Amino acid sequence: MKPFFLFFILLSNLAFSQNYSIKSPDGKLSLQFSLNSDGTPVYALTAGQQQIVGQSKMGIAIKDDPGFTRDLAITKADSSTKDENWNTVWGEEKTIRNNYKELAVNLEQKSGKKLQVRIVFRLFNAGLGFRYEFPVQPALQYFIVTDELTQFKMGADHKVFWIPGDYDTNEYSYSESKLSEVDAIAKGAATEISTRKVFAKNGVQTPLMMKTAQSTYINIHEAALVNYPAMDLTIDAADGFVLTSHLVPDAVGNKAYMRTTDRTPWRVINYSDKATGILASRVILNLNEPSVIKNTSWIKPMKFVGVWWEMHVNRATWDYAGTQNASNTTVQEMKPSGKHGATTANVKKYIDFAAKNGIEGVLVEGWDVGWEDWFGKWKEEVFDFVTPYPDYNVPELHKYAESKGVKIIMHHETSGSATSYERWMDSAFRFMKNNGYDAVKTGYVGRIIPRGEWHDGQWMVNHYSRVAAKAATYQIMVDAHESVRLTGLQRTYPNWMASEAARGNEFNAWSVGNPPAHETILPFTRLMGGPMDYTPGIFETQMKYYDTSKTTMVHTTLTKQLALYVTMYSPLQMAADLPENYERYPDAFQFIKDVAVDWDTTIYLAAEPGDYITIARKKRNGNDWFIGAITDENARTSTIKLDFLPTGKNYEAIIYQDGKNADWKTNPKAYMITKQKVTRASVINLALAPGGGTAIQLKAL
Ligand code: NOJ
Ligand code: CA
């Protein structure tokens, strides 16, 4: 630890006159902390003359005590510096620099029980993190958090990319508006989302992406969400555009049950004068604890196909009888409809397809008894996670997959009954290991059990972590759907590879879908916290292909689906379409076969939330680079300078791009593939179609 320096400014007209200030390692950002006249902690964040966050209140309210909201005194303040590099198990980069200045302030109530809290700030070049810690102390041990009063005073009516604050879902499309124009109630009427709980007109979720009138970018989220509810924000447009933390409550209205030595998650403000700077920030990962898993050799990024899209396009069913009705009959009495997707024969076809194309995994949904009445019943016992339907032969498929060198990925839909899942988890994971499964996709569709709890409350936050921790003891990788949004915990549990926790590609199959700008916003919002299982790779974008009466469609061109493998980071990437559609476009499918899922280096070449993103990534343990460029509904030309390549090296660029008159709406499947020799002196000019994208492989020669 280097010695710190602390600015101690005496302001004579304030009752409490200690102002503390630290600067980021590069000196560009500055944090000020003090107590205001009534003893409330306040902080501000600036970049030179620009206020990023104006003076804002902090505090934690607890039950049966004034808590830590006012009437506090500073008893101690320390500062320190950290500069270290650490290696990721998998990720967008092999090595990450963790460099910050820290200020830790101990506070004590001036009267009453003299309870103590400690606020720790870490200021990085890319932004600020701070959290509340509760040290061991004489008059406090167990306590209930009734509210968190953390505020972020934005000071101006920034442009904001938002989804409604909601205790139960994050599967909304994004709105782009001014802070003052947010209307979460109107947006929250989205009926294609079955389980939702919008709490206020002015409530929004994090990660919250904002752009100022000066074209600087601010992103607010949290890091290391452990044993605490997720944080939404409310906007007070009348009073300096103050955002206030709104914690997801539990079944009886409390926010969190804690004890001393616990601490809150980090509140994170990423800041940059470039949009690409927000994407490049590693503040959230750096604020998470290192891996608790010592031997990580079994954790392997991979691509997978699955018995999945055929259910979403209504070609097959999850349930055996296809009636969605248990009608008091046993499975043995049910008649298979012939449309059941997860049959031994069908899964073998997917295994063959995966083996032939070098794809490591096959996800199988609808294999287990329970799908008859899985949805909307708020029923506690639905699945036991070990009983297959009569037409799904577990040992036979185990042998078959093994003989082809393919791994079957388990599916555990809990239908929101987390209590039942916790009871079955050990036997379910044992069953998986006995039958050769190394990865599980979990799901929480529907209302949560314990009844009264929400998807994003403290109980469920702890549940998702318990699943990841338990899975790790069985050496199982996890991909959680309908979970709370990620907060960088994948550093601590690297077997928790991905979550959905946002609006995935599936919405394009059966709803109004995802507007073309959606994938240009997600990396600035949901993906700030970690990988998303977006399920890219839909080639047959028009659902009328399956049923002429259908008008639903994927709101992208075919090659934009390819570019998503680079722009939408996940160590588990699905090739989500049906094998037959890949067989219709084998030359385009080649990109999915070749693209990497684990990276050595990532370079954010160009980005603007809601408009476009271009990213280049170098394969981990390889020499090839991959580039993805995507646009919103507007056609766009883009110039990519390859000067990030090493000197003296030659590459073959294989460019998968939109065809001449391609358009997501009218001509989505027009594409062309061209090849050229390139070096670091080369420049590639791209023309992206409306809703389009380009994917490039730079093959080292
Ligand atoms: C919603 C998930 O996001 C989807 O991937 C899954 O197929 C269904 N639930 C059924 O579990
Ligand atoms: Ca979902």
XYZ file of C-alpha atoms and ligand atoms in Angstrom:
713
model
C 0.000 0.000 0.000
C 1.300 3.387 -0.952
C 0.879 6.250 1.472
C -2.234 8.161 0.717
C -2.910 11.771 0.610
C -5.996 13.354 1.897
C -7.304 16.815 1.312
C -8.459 18.317 4.520
C -10.274 21.546 3.945
C -11.732 23.559 6.736
C -14.964 25.273 5.895
C -15.590 27.488 8.874
C -19.324 28.037 8.433
C -20.227 24.348 8.473
C -20.898 22.576 11.730
C -18.953 19.549 10.430
C -16.110 20.776 8.470
C -14.243 17.766 7.213
C -14.119 17.462 3.454
C -12.271 14.539 1.998
C -11.258 14.239 -1.593
C -9.437 11.679 -3.700
C -8.484 11.657 -7.343
C -8.483 8.762 -9.792
C -5.038 7.290 -10.595
C -4.860 9.379 -13.811
C -5.967 12.481 -11.906
C -8.988 13.092 -14.123
C -11.845 12.124 -11.815
C -12.325 13.500 -8.374
C -14.494 12.341 -5.492
C -15.503 14.606 -2.633
C -16.987 13.310 0.585
C -18.261 15.195 3.601
C -21.089 15.407 6.107
C -23.651 18.125 5.591
C -24.868 20.363 8.410
C -27.269 17.777 9.841
C -24.678 15.024 9.767
C -25.860 13.305 6.585
C -23.074 11.781 4.467
C -22.803 13.423 1.031
C -20.534 12.799 -1.941
C -19.928 14.257 -5.385
C -18.053 13.059 -8.453
C -16.458 15.411 -10.959
C -14.336 15.204 -14.101
C -12.374 18.454 -14.235
C -15.013 21.185 -14.251
C -17.846 18.796 -15.146
C -20.128 17.497 -12.410
C -20.775 13.832 -13.101
C -22.798 13.456 -9.932
C -23.559 16.602 -7.963
C -23.556 16.595 -4.168
C -25.771 13.626 -3.248
C -26.943 12.068 -0.004
C -26.033 8.619 1.224
C -27.472 6.497 3.976
C -28.976 3.256 5.198
C -32.176 3.194 7.252
C -32.613 0.304 9.684
C -35.520 -0.947 11.728
C -36.109 0.420 15.261
C -33.258 2.903 15.152
C -32.459 6.181 13.372
C -29.856 4.140 11.471
C -27.243 5.726 9.257
C -29.037 8.576 7.561
C -28.174 11.700 9.586
C -26.633 12.908 12.828
C -23.368 11.108 12.084
C -19.796 12.076 12.897
C -16.583 11.028 11.191
C -14.340 9.063 13.529
C -11.660 7.973 11.104
C -10.671 8.246 7.448
C -8.055 6.241 5.574
C -6.880 6.270 2.037
C -4.831 3.846 -0.015
C -3.888 2.924 -3.570
C -4.029 -0.360 -5.428
C -2.476 -1.339 -8.732
C -2.438 -4.999 -9.695
C -3.159 -7.274 -12.638
C -5.290 -10.388 -12.389
C -6.137 -13.137 -14.849
C -9.663 -14.115 -15.777
C -10.750 -17.765 -15.960
C -12.548 -16.759 -19.174
C -13.688 -13.423 -20.475
C -13.340 -10.505 -22.830
C -9.731 -10.139 -21.758
C -7.118 -12.435 -20.364
C -5.605 -9.949 -17.947
C -7.335 -7.090 -16.211
C -5.718 -4.145 -14.452
C -7.213 -3.226 -11.108
C -6.034 0.277 -10.314
C -7.793 2.614 -7.931
C -7.505 5.083 -5.040
C -9.535 4.195 -1.992
C -11.071 6.385 0.682
C -12.647 4.637 3.683
C -14.562 6.725 6.197
C -15.795 5.477 9.564
C -18.949 7.147 10.816
C -20.682 6.991 14.174
C -24.068 8.182 15.403
C -23.586 11.281 17.536
C -26.289 10.241 19.957
C -28.338 7.190 20.894
C -26.602 3.851 20.542
C -23.601 5.318 18.728
C -23.960 2.790 15.933
C -21.160 2.673 13.393
C -20.991 2.358 9.628
C -18.069 2.590 7.273
C -18.308 3.904 3.709
C -15.620 2.776 1.289
C -14.999 4.558 -2.018
C -12.833 3.209 -4.816
C -12.071 5.652 -7.586
C -10.811 4.189 -10.864
C -9.925 6.027 -14.087
C -13.185 4.698 -15.532
C -15.476 5.419 -12.601
C -16.399 5.158 -8.949
C -17.574 2.363 -6.683
C -18.722 2.782 -3.086
C -20.372 0.598 -0.497
C -21.527 0.575 3.099
C -19.839 -1.759 5.557
C -21.071 -2.624 9.041
C -18.169 -3.261 11.411
C -18.402 -5.381 14.549
C -19.602 -3.017 17.325
C -21.074 -3.203 20.816
C -24.678 -2.110 20.159
C -25.423 -3.747 16.815
C -25.370 -7.324 15.622
C -28.389 -8.378 13.550
C -30.441 -5.688 11.841
C -33.047 -5.158 9.149
C -32.493 -2.667 6.362
C -35.741 -0.810 5.725
C -34.391 1.518 3.068
C -31.289 2.654 1.282
C -31.097 6.380 0.710
C -28.206 6.527 -1.743
C -28.721 9.260 -4.314
C -27.127 10.259 -7.587
C -27.769 13.892 -8.476
C -27.467 14.042 -12.246
C -28.020 17.811 -12.383
C -29.468 17.871 -15.898
C -32.103 16.170 -17.981
C -29.791 13.602 -19.572
C -30.745 11.285 -22.367
C -31.358 7.874 -20.834
C -31.751 4.301 -22.083
C -34.150 2.671 -19.666
C -36.495 -0.166 -18.835
C -39.101 0.064 -16.064
C -38.015 -0.526 -12.501
C -39.626 -3.911 -11.869
C -39.253 -6.396 -9.009
C -39.926 -9.430 -11.181
C -38.585 -9.038 -14.698
C -35.999 -7.374 -16.863
C -37.346 -8.642 -20.195
C -38.430 -5.245 -21.566
C -37.256 -3.508 -24.705
C -35.428 -0.252 -23.994
C -36.831 3.231 -24.284
C -34.666 6.206 -25.187
C -35.855 9.495 -23.681
C -34.955 12.342 -21.365
C -34.867 11.534 -17.643
C -37.939 13.757 -17.243
C -39.889 11.747 -19.816
C -39.616 8.312 -18.198
C -43.012 6.655 -17.792
C -42.468 3.167 -16.437
C -46.182 2.519 -15.894
C -47.012 3.040 -19.570
C -44.010 0.979 -20.644
C -44.783 -1.656 -18.022
C -48.058 -2.501 -19.752
C -46.004 -4.831 -21.987
C -48.355 -7.806 -21.940
C -45.933 -10.155 -23.680
C -44.130 -10.372 -20.321
C -46.240 -12.651 -18.150
C -44.819 -11.924 -14.702
C -44.040 -8.304 -13.949
C -44.191 -5.830 -11.097
C -43.551 -2.220 -11.984
C -43.466 -0.188 -8.772
C -43.640 3.465 -9.875
C -44.000 5.699 -12.907
C -40.532 7.167 -12.301
C -38.775 3.856 -11.519
C -36.025 2.451 -13.727
C -33.586 -0.452 -13.556
C -29.857 -0.490 -13.609
C -27.533 -0.688 -15.473
C -28.831 2.763 -16.420
C -27.096 4.321 -19.416
C -27.103 8.093 -19.771
C -25.663 10.616 -22.213
C -25.156 14.252 -21.265
C -25.630 17.344 -23.449
C -21.810 17.587 -23.511
C -21.692 14.110 -25.142
C -20.208 12.404 -22.130
C -21.499 9.042 -20.912
C -22.556 7.954 -17.441
C -23.607 4.453 -16.452
C -24.997 3.549 -13.027
C -25.135 -0.054 -11.805
C -23.985 -2.157 -8.880
C -21.225 -4.711 -8.307
C -21.105 -7.848 -6.163
C -24.811 -8.152 -5.410
C -24.580 -10.603 -2.498
C -27.082 -11.091 0.330
C -28.984 -7.916 -0.563
C -31.818 -7.024 -2.939
C -31.222 -5.568 -6.396
C -31.249 -1.789 -6.652
C -33.687 0.041 -8.883
C -33.721 3.830 -9.101
C -36.416 6.485 -8.955
C -36.042 9.758 -10.829
C -36.934 13.086 -9.249
C -37.007 15.421 -12.226
C -38.254 18.386 -10.189
C -35.210 18.500 -7.952
C -32.008 18.469 -9.983
C -32.701 15.091 -11.583
C -31.843 13.136 -8.483
C -31.862 9.356 -8.797
C -32.612 7.570 -5.520
C -31.935 3.941 -4.765
C -35.077 1.802 -4.530
C -34.376 -1.659 -3.156
C -36.597 -4.589 -4.114
C -38.591 -5.494 -0.987
C -39.270 -8.926 0.436
C -42.642 -10.575 1.128
C -43.285 -8.436 4.220
C -41.879 -5.185 2.893
C -38.412 -5.260 4.422
C -35.380 -4.836 2.201
C -32.524 -6.852 3.697
C -31.663 -8.933 6.747
C -28.086 -8.362 7.770
C -25.535 -8.659 10.508
C -22.359 -6.840 11.332
C -19.403 -7.738 9.063
C -21.894 -7.776 6.149
C -21.665 -5.054 3.545
C -23.847 -3.753 0.772
C -23.076 -4.274 -2.898
C -20.958 -1.568 -4.531
C -22.810 1.313 -6.120
C -21.021 1.961 -9.399
C -20.828 5.048 -11.584
C -18.953 4.470 -14.825
C -17.985 7.609 -16.690
C -16.315 8.327 -20.024
C -16.180 11.035 -22.666
C -16.492 8.238 -25.230
C -19.227 5.621 -25.460
C -16.553 2.993 -26.092
C -15.021 3.923 -22.727
C -18.147 2.672 -20.953
C -17.898 -0.695 -22.722
C -14.193 -0.947 -21.937
C -14.613 -0.270 -18.209
C -13.679 -3.142 -15.910
C -14.721 -1.361 -12.722
C -17.547 -3.810 -11.979
C -15.351 -6.898 -12.323
C -12.607 -5.255 -10.292
C -15.027 -4.578 -7.440
C -15.962 -8.262 -7.198
C -14.046 -10.769 -5.094
C -11.626 -13.202 -6.773
C -12.792 -16.712 -7.612
C -13.819 -18.844 -4.656
C -13.316 -21.882 -6.904
C -9.703 -22.981 -6.677
C -9.522 -25.564 -9.440
C -11.209 -24.013 -12.474
C -9.896 -26.418 -15.113
C -13.383 -27.914 -15.621
C -14.943 -24.555 -16.503
C -15.046 -24.368 -20.285
C -16.582 -21.733 -22.562
C -18.480 -23.361 -25.408
C -20.964 -23.063 -28.237
C -24.135 -25.105 -28.244
C -27.201 -25.919 -30.278
C -30.457 -27.060 -28.776
C -33.886 -28.576 -28.878
C -35.193 -25.117 -28.150
C -36.083 -22.788 -31.049
C -38.435 -25.414 -32.463
C -40.592 -24.947 -29.363
C -40.459 -21.168 -29.632
C -41.590 -21.298 -33.269
C -44.291 -23.778 -32.323
C -42.974 -26.740 -34.294
C -42.562 -28.829 -31.179
C -43.797 -28.779 -27.600
C -42.030 -28.997 -24.274
C -44.701 -31.322 -22.911
C -45.134 -34.930 -23.968
C -48.842 -34.876 -24.781
C -48.871 -31.363 -26.216
C -52.071 -30.475 -24.382
C -50.629 -28.252 -21.641
C -53.054 -30.017 -19.375
C -52.291 -32.500 -16.615
C -55.989 -33.368 -16.167
C -55.222 -35.600 -13.242
C -53.674 -38.242 -15.509
C -50.276 -39.795 -15.032
C -47.652 -39.501 -17.713
C -48.049 -43.214 -18.448
C -51.686 -42.614 -19.294
C -50.936 -39.678 -21.575
C -50.825 -40.041 -25.341
C -47.772 -38.497 -27.005
C -48.859 -35.987 -29.631
C -45.973 -36.670 -31.985
C -44.863 -33.046 -31.521
C -42.750 -33.580 -28.400
C -39.313 -32.012 -29.058
C -37.119 -33.795 -26.509
C -37.270 -37.312 -27.889
C -34.291 -39.628 -28.026
C -34.406 -39.680 -31.827
C -34.610 -35.912 -32.198
C -31.820 -35.271 -29.697
C -29.597 -37.723 -31.600
C -30.075 -35.587 -34.707
C -28.875 -32.520 -32.824
C -25.924 -34.476 -31.433
C -25.005 -35.545 -34.975
C -25.290 -31.975 -36.179
C -23.153 -30.641 -33.304
C -20.507 -33.338 -33.800
C -20.318 -32.699 -37.543
C -19.835 -28.965 -37.029
C -17.502 -28.900 -34.057
C -20.121 -27.499 -31.667
C -19.518 -28.697 -28.117
C -22.991 -28.747 -26.572
C -26.640 -29.678 -27.136
C -29.259 -28.112 -24.865
C -32.386 -30.196 -24.387
C -35.551 -28.550 -23.035
C -38.772 -30.405 -22.295
C -37.078 -33.677 -21.316
C -38.528 -33.952 -17.818
C -42.009 -34.685 -16.545
C -43.889 -31.596 -15.392
C -44.397 -29.479 -18.497
C -48.134 -30.321 -18.560
C -48.921 -27.734 -15.926
C -45.664 -25.872 -15.450
C -46.902 -22.403 -16.233
C -49.013 -19.872 -14.349
C -50.244 -22.141 -11.541
C -47.977 -20.812 -8.741
C -47.640 -24.444 -7.795
C -44.772 -25.512 -5.562
C -44.052 -29.019 -6.840
C -43.820 -29.072 -10.625
C -40.568 -30.784 -11.630
C -38.311 -33.189 -9.757
C -35.466 -32.670 -12.275
C -34.686 -36.402 -12.441
C -37.717 -37.989 -14.145
C -37.578 -38.053 -17.946
C -40.565 -38.454 -20.244
C -41.006 -42.034 -21.577
C -39.626 -41.046 -24.999
C -36.373 -39.567 -23.641
C -33.758 -42.206 -22.868
C -31.139 -40.691 -20.580
C -28.527 -43.534 -20.522
C -28.817 -44.150 -24.251
C -28.281 -40.464 -25.027
C -25.425 -40.291 -22.547
C -23.658 -43.068 -24.435
C -24.507 -41.608 -27.826
C -23.335 -38.078 -26.966
C -20.127 -39.437 -25.451
C -19.383 -41.510 -28.555
C -19.677 -38.329 -30.640
C -17.656 -36.139 -28.275
C -20.636 -33.886 -27.544
C -21.995 -32.734 -24.162
C -25.729 -32.552 -23.487
C -26.704 -29.434 -21.539
C -29.282 -29.983 -18.833
C -32.370 -27.810 -18.495
C -33.945 -27.067 -15.124
C -37.051 -24.943 -15.537
C -38.222 -24.286 -11.978
C -41.340 -22.310 -13.006
C -40.398 -19.918 -10.213
C -40.558 -22.509 -7.433
C -37.157 -21.876 -5.930
C -38.041 -23.734 -2.714
C -38.716 -26.910 -4.643
C -35.511 -26.493 -6.646
C -33.483 -26.091 -3.470
C -34.912 -29.350 -2.137
C -34.152 -31.219 -5.372
C -30.895 -29.560 -6.289
C -28.498 -32.138 -4.841
C -30.234 -35.096 -6.409
C -30.631 -33.163 -9.680
C -26.923 -32.317 -9.840
C -25.968 -35.886 -8.892
C -28.237 -37.161 -11.645
C -26.522 -34.800 -14.071
C -23.029 -35.947 -13.168
C -24.033 -39.614 -13.341
C -25.319 -39.031 -16.850
C -22.503 -36.939 -18.264
C -23.945 -33.427 -18.018
C -21.523 -30.587 -17.090
C -23.731 -27.554 -17.608
C -27.253 -26.544 -16.673
C -29.585 -23.880 -17.960
C -31.917 -22.860 -15.125
C -35.149 -20.904 -15.515
C -37.568 -19.008 -13.276
C -40.649 -18.353 -15.394
C -43.633 -17.277 -13.295
C -44.313 -16.036 -9.787
C -41.739 -16.899 -7.175
C -42.164 -19.427 -4.384
C -41.561 -18.591 -1.453
C -44.820 -16.798 -2.240
C -44.582 -13.059 -1.906
C -40.911 -12.950 -2.845
C -39.791 -11.303 -6.096
C -37.208 -12.406 -8.649
C -34.897 -9.546 -7.593
C -35.343 -9.524 -3.803
C -32.743 -10.598 -1.238
C -34.126 -14.136 -0.905
C -33.848 -14.856 -4.627
C -30.521 -13.040 -4.964
C -29.228 -15.481 -2.353
C -30.904 -18.364 -4.156
C -29.114 -17.695 -7.473
C -25.794 -17.535 -5.625
C -26.568 -20.722 -3.683
C -27.285 -22.496 -6.976
C -23.979 -21.297 -8.437
C -22.066 -22.302 -5.304
C -23.752 -25.700 -5.048
C -23.268 -26.338 -8.765
C -19.560 -25.573 -8.332
C -19.232 -28.370 -5.764
C -20.447 -30.742 -8.500
C -18.263 -29.044 -11.144
C -21.325 -27.827 -13.009
C -21.547 -24.655 -15.121
C -24.679 -22.498 -14.869
C -26.639 -20.367 -17.334
C -29.555 -18.778 -15.448
C -32.652 -17.472 -17.216
C -35.101 -15.062 -15.532
C -32.492 -14.440 -12.837
C -31.577 -11.111 -11.335
C -29.320 -9.058 -13.605
C -25.601 -9.732 -13.260
C -23.231 -7.599 -11.209
C -19.823 -9.084 -12.023
C -20.227 -12.058 -9.672
C -18.929 -14.283 -12.449
C -15.477 -13.292 -11.203
C -16.233 -14.930 -7.852
C -18.207 -17.869 -9.308
C -16.671 -18.411 -12.740
C -18.943 -21.443 -13.203
C -21.891 -18.995 -13.345
C -21.115 -18.423 -16.986
C -24.088 -16.381 -18.120
C -27.593 -15.268 -17.395
C -30.382 -14.182 -19.638
C -31.852 -11.493 -17.303
C -32.908 -9.265 -20.189
C -35.002 -9.485 -23.308
C -33.490 -12.242 -25.423
C -33.811 -13.161 -29.080
C -36.729 -15.479 -28.168
C -39.084 -12.465 -28.074
C -38.629 -12.146 -31.825
C -40.301 -15.522 -32.339
C -43.602 -14.827 -30.615
C -44.051 -11.171 -29.706
C -43.643 -7.659 -31.081
C -40.002 -8.575 -30.808
C -36.861 -6.578 -30.200
C -36.425 -3.362 -32.182
C -33.277 -3.170 -34.359
C -31.647 -0.819 -31.830
C -32.006 -3.410 -29.032
C -28.667 -5.127 -29.562
C -26.878 -1.747 -29.754
C -28.202 -0.898 -26.269
C -27.760 -4.200 -24.395
C -23.939 -3.990 -24.157
C -24.405 -0.575 -22.460
C -27.036 -1.872 -20.073
C -27.536 -5.524 -19.147
C -24.102 -6.677 -20.299
C -22.307 -4.128 -18.084
C -22.886 -6.649 -15.296
C -21.830 -9.771 -17.188
C -22.442 -12.185 -20.046
C -25.888 -12.606 -21.520
C -27.320 -15.754 -23.056
C -28.980 -13.787 -25.858
C -29.244 -16.886 -28.109
C -27.994 -15.341 -31.375
C -27.712 -17.029 -34.747
C -31.283 -17.038 -36.070
C -30.908 -17.314 -39.857
C -34.560 -17.885 -40.726
C -35.694 -14.528 -39.399
C -39.252 -14.650 -40.714
C -41.713 -16.763 -38.760
C -43.995 -16.996 -41.786
C -41.519 -19.675 -42.894
C -43.088 -21.935 -40.248
C -46.638 -20.734 -40.508
C -47.856 -18.463 -43.294
C -50.275 -16.749 -40.937
C -47.419 -15.462 -38.770
C -46.015 -11.958 -39.132
C -43.495 -12.054 -36.276
C -39.863 -11.769 -37.234
C -36.355 -11.229 -35.991
C -35.607 -7.512 -36.365
C -32.151 -7.999 -37.873
C -30.558 -9.189 -41.082
C -28.929 -12.607 -41.184
C -25.384 -11.240 -41.013
C -26.265 -9.069 -38.009
C -27.060 -12.350 -36.240
C -23.465 -13.393 -37.014
C -22.008 -10.108 -35.761
C -23.763 -10.646 -32.413
C -21.308 -13.476 -31.619
C -18.720 -10.723 -31.268
C -20.734 -7.760 -30.003
C -22.829 -9.677 -27.429
C -20.249 -11.248 -25.179
C -20.907 -14.628 -23.565
C -18.663 -17.631 -22.847
C -21.698 -19.804 -23.607
C -22.980 -18.948 -27.063
C -25.931 -20.689 -28.563
C -26.314 -21.319 -32.264
C -30.006 -20.913 -31.683
C -31.611 -21.752 -35.034
C -32.707 -25.161 -36.290
C -30.029 -27.323 -37.924
C -32.096 -27.333 -41.125
C -31.743 -23.553 -41.376
C -27.985 -23.752 -40.933
C -27.933 -26.376 -43.662
C -29.739 -23.929 -45.961
C -26.943 -21.358 -45.490
C -23.788 -23.419 -44.902
C -21.394 -20.693 -46.052
C -22.808 -18.227 -43.497
C -22.887 -20.940 -40.809
C -19.128 -21.278 -41.270
C -18.695 -18.093 -39.218
C -20.551 -19.597 -36.240
C -18.355 -22.682 -36.502
C -15.191 -20.574 -36.537
C -15.943 -17.789 -34.070
C -14.276 -18.005 -30.661
C -16.077 -17.773 -27.320
C -13.132 -16.853 -25.123
C -10.926 -13.836 -25.695
C -7.402 -12.657 -25.115
C -7.972 -8.998 -25.974
C -10.951 -6.843 -26.822
C -10.908 -3.492 -28.618
C -14.015 -1.313 -28.757
C -13.598 0.386 -32.130
C -16.768 2.456 -32.351
C -20.027 2.705 -30.443
C -23.026 4.861 -29.729
C -25.820 3.409 -27.582
C -28.977 2.961 -29.590
C -27.119 3.406 -32.896
C -24.115 1.188 -33.570
C -21.307 -0.913 -32.088
C -18.093 -2.238 -33.610
C -15.857 -4.526 -31.566
C -12.685 -6.467 -32.408
C -11.577 -9.393 -30.289
C -8.546 -11.670 -30.384
C -9.169 -15.305 -29.672
C -7.676 -16.590 -26.418
C -4.864 -19.079 -27.098
C -5.031 -18.329 -30.816
C -3.939 -15.788 -33.394
C -7.206 -15.056 -35.173
C -9.225 -11.884 -34.634
C -12.962 -11.494 -35.019
C -14.849 -8.265 -35.652
C -18.544 -7.601 -35.210
C -20.239 -4.434 -36.428
C -23.949 -3.805 -35.948
C -26.364 -0.972 -36.595
C -29.893 -0.022 -35.537
C -32.736 0.529 -38.030
C -30.547 2.909 -40.040
C -28.206 1.883 -42.825
C -24.671 2.950 -42.026
C -21.218 2.936 -43.504
C -18.333 2.230 -41.261
C -14.584 2.321 -41.733
C -12.507 -0.110 -39.747
C -8.808 0.587 -39.405
C -6.920 -2.597 -38.684
C -4.042 -0.792 -36.984
C -4.656 -2.790 -33.791
C -3.092 -5.834 -35.510
C 0.531 -6.698 -34.758
C 3.202 -5.471 -37.157
C 4.562 -7.817 -39.787
C 1.625 -10.227 -39.678
C -0.662 -11.128 -42.572
C -4.265 -12.154 -42.338
C -7.011 -13.353 -44.587
C -10.154 -11.338 -43.860
C -13.364 -13.308 -44.415
C -16.150 -10.734 -44.462
C -19.765 -11.770 -43.937
C -21.889 -8.767 -44.815
C -25.335 -7.599 -45.782
C -26.179 -8.103 -49.450
C -26.828 -5.193 -51.807
C -30.470 -4.547 -50.976
C -30.556 -6.197 -47.596
C -32.991 -4.822 -45.035
C -34.115 -6.471 -41.795
C -37.739 -5.995 -42.751
C -37.947 -6.544 -46.472
C -34.855 -8.532 -47.413
C -33.187 -9.948 -44.296
C -31.410 -12.933 -45.767
C -29.436 -11.191 -48.528
C -25.756 -11.512 -47.710
C -22.384 -11.838 -49.338
C -19.091 -13.299 -48.254
C -15.874 -11.809 -49.556
C -12.231 -12.471 -48.821
C -9.190 -10.220 -48.928
C -5.621 -10.177 -47.640
C -5.015 -7.601 -44.923
C -2.315 -6.266 -42.590
C -2.321 -3.612 -39.898
C -2.076 -0.989 -42.662
C -5.433 -2.046 -44.127
C -8.736 -0.275 -43.872
C -12.031 -2.097 -44.403
C -15.101 -0.148 -45.495
C -18.410 -1.609 -44.491
C -21.952 -0.930 -45.567
C -24.465 -2.026 -42.959
C -28.078 -2.465 -44.060
C -31.016 -1.182 -42.006
C -31.032 -3.557 -39.019
C -27.839 -5.015 -40.419
C -24.378 -6.075 -39.405
C -21.062 -7.444 -40.538
C -18.998 -10.260 -39.070
C -15.343 -10.629 -39.955
C -12.817 -13.322 -39.257
C -9.184 -12.300 -39.561
C -7.412 -15.586 -40.103
C -3.734 -15.409 -39.233
C -1.652 -16.582 -42.202
C -37.877 -18.802 -20.850
C -36.463 -18.953 -21.279
O -35.874 -17.695 -21.506
C -36.421 -19.814 -22.508
O -35.108 -19.882 -23.008
C -36.980 -21.161 -22.185
O -37.049 -21.911 -23.375
C -38.387 -21.068 -21.598
N -38.404 -20.100 -20.539
C -38.865 -22.378 -21.052
O -38.112 -22.738 -19.932
Ca -36.634 -15.511 -20.641
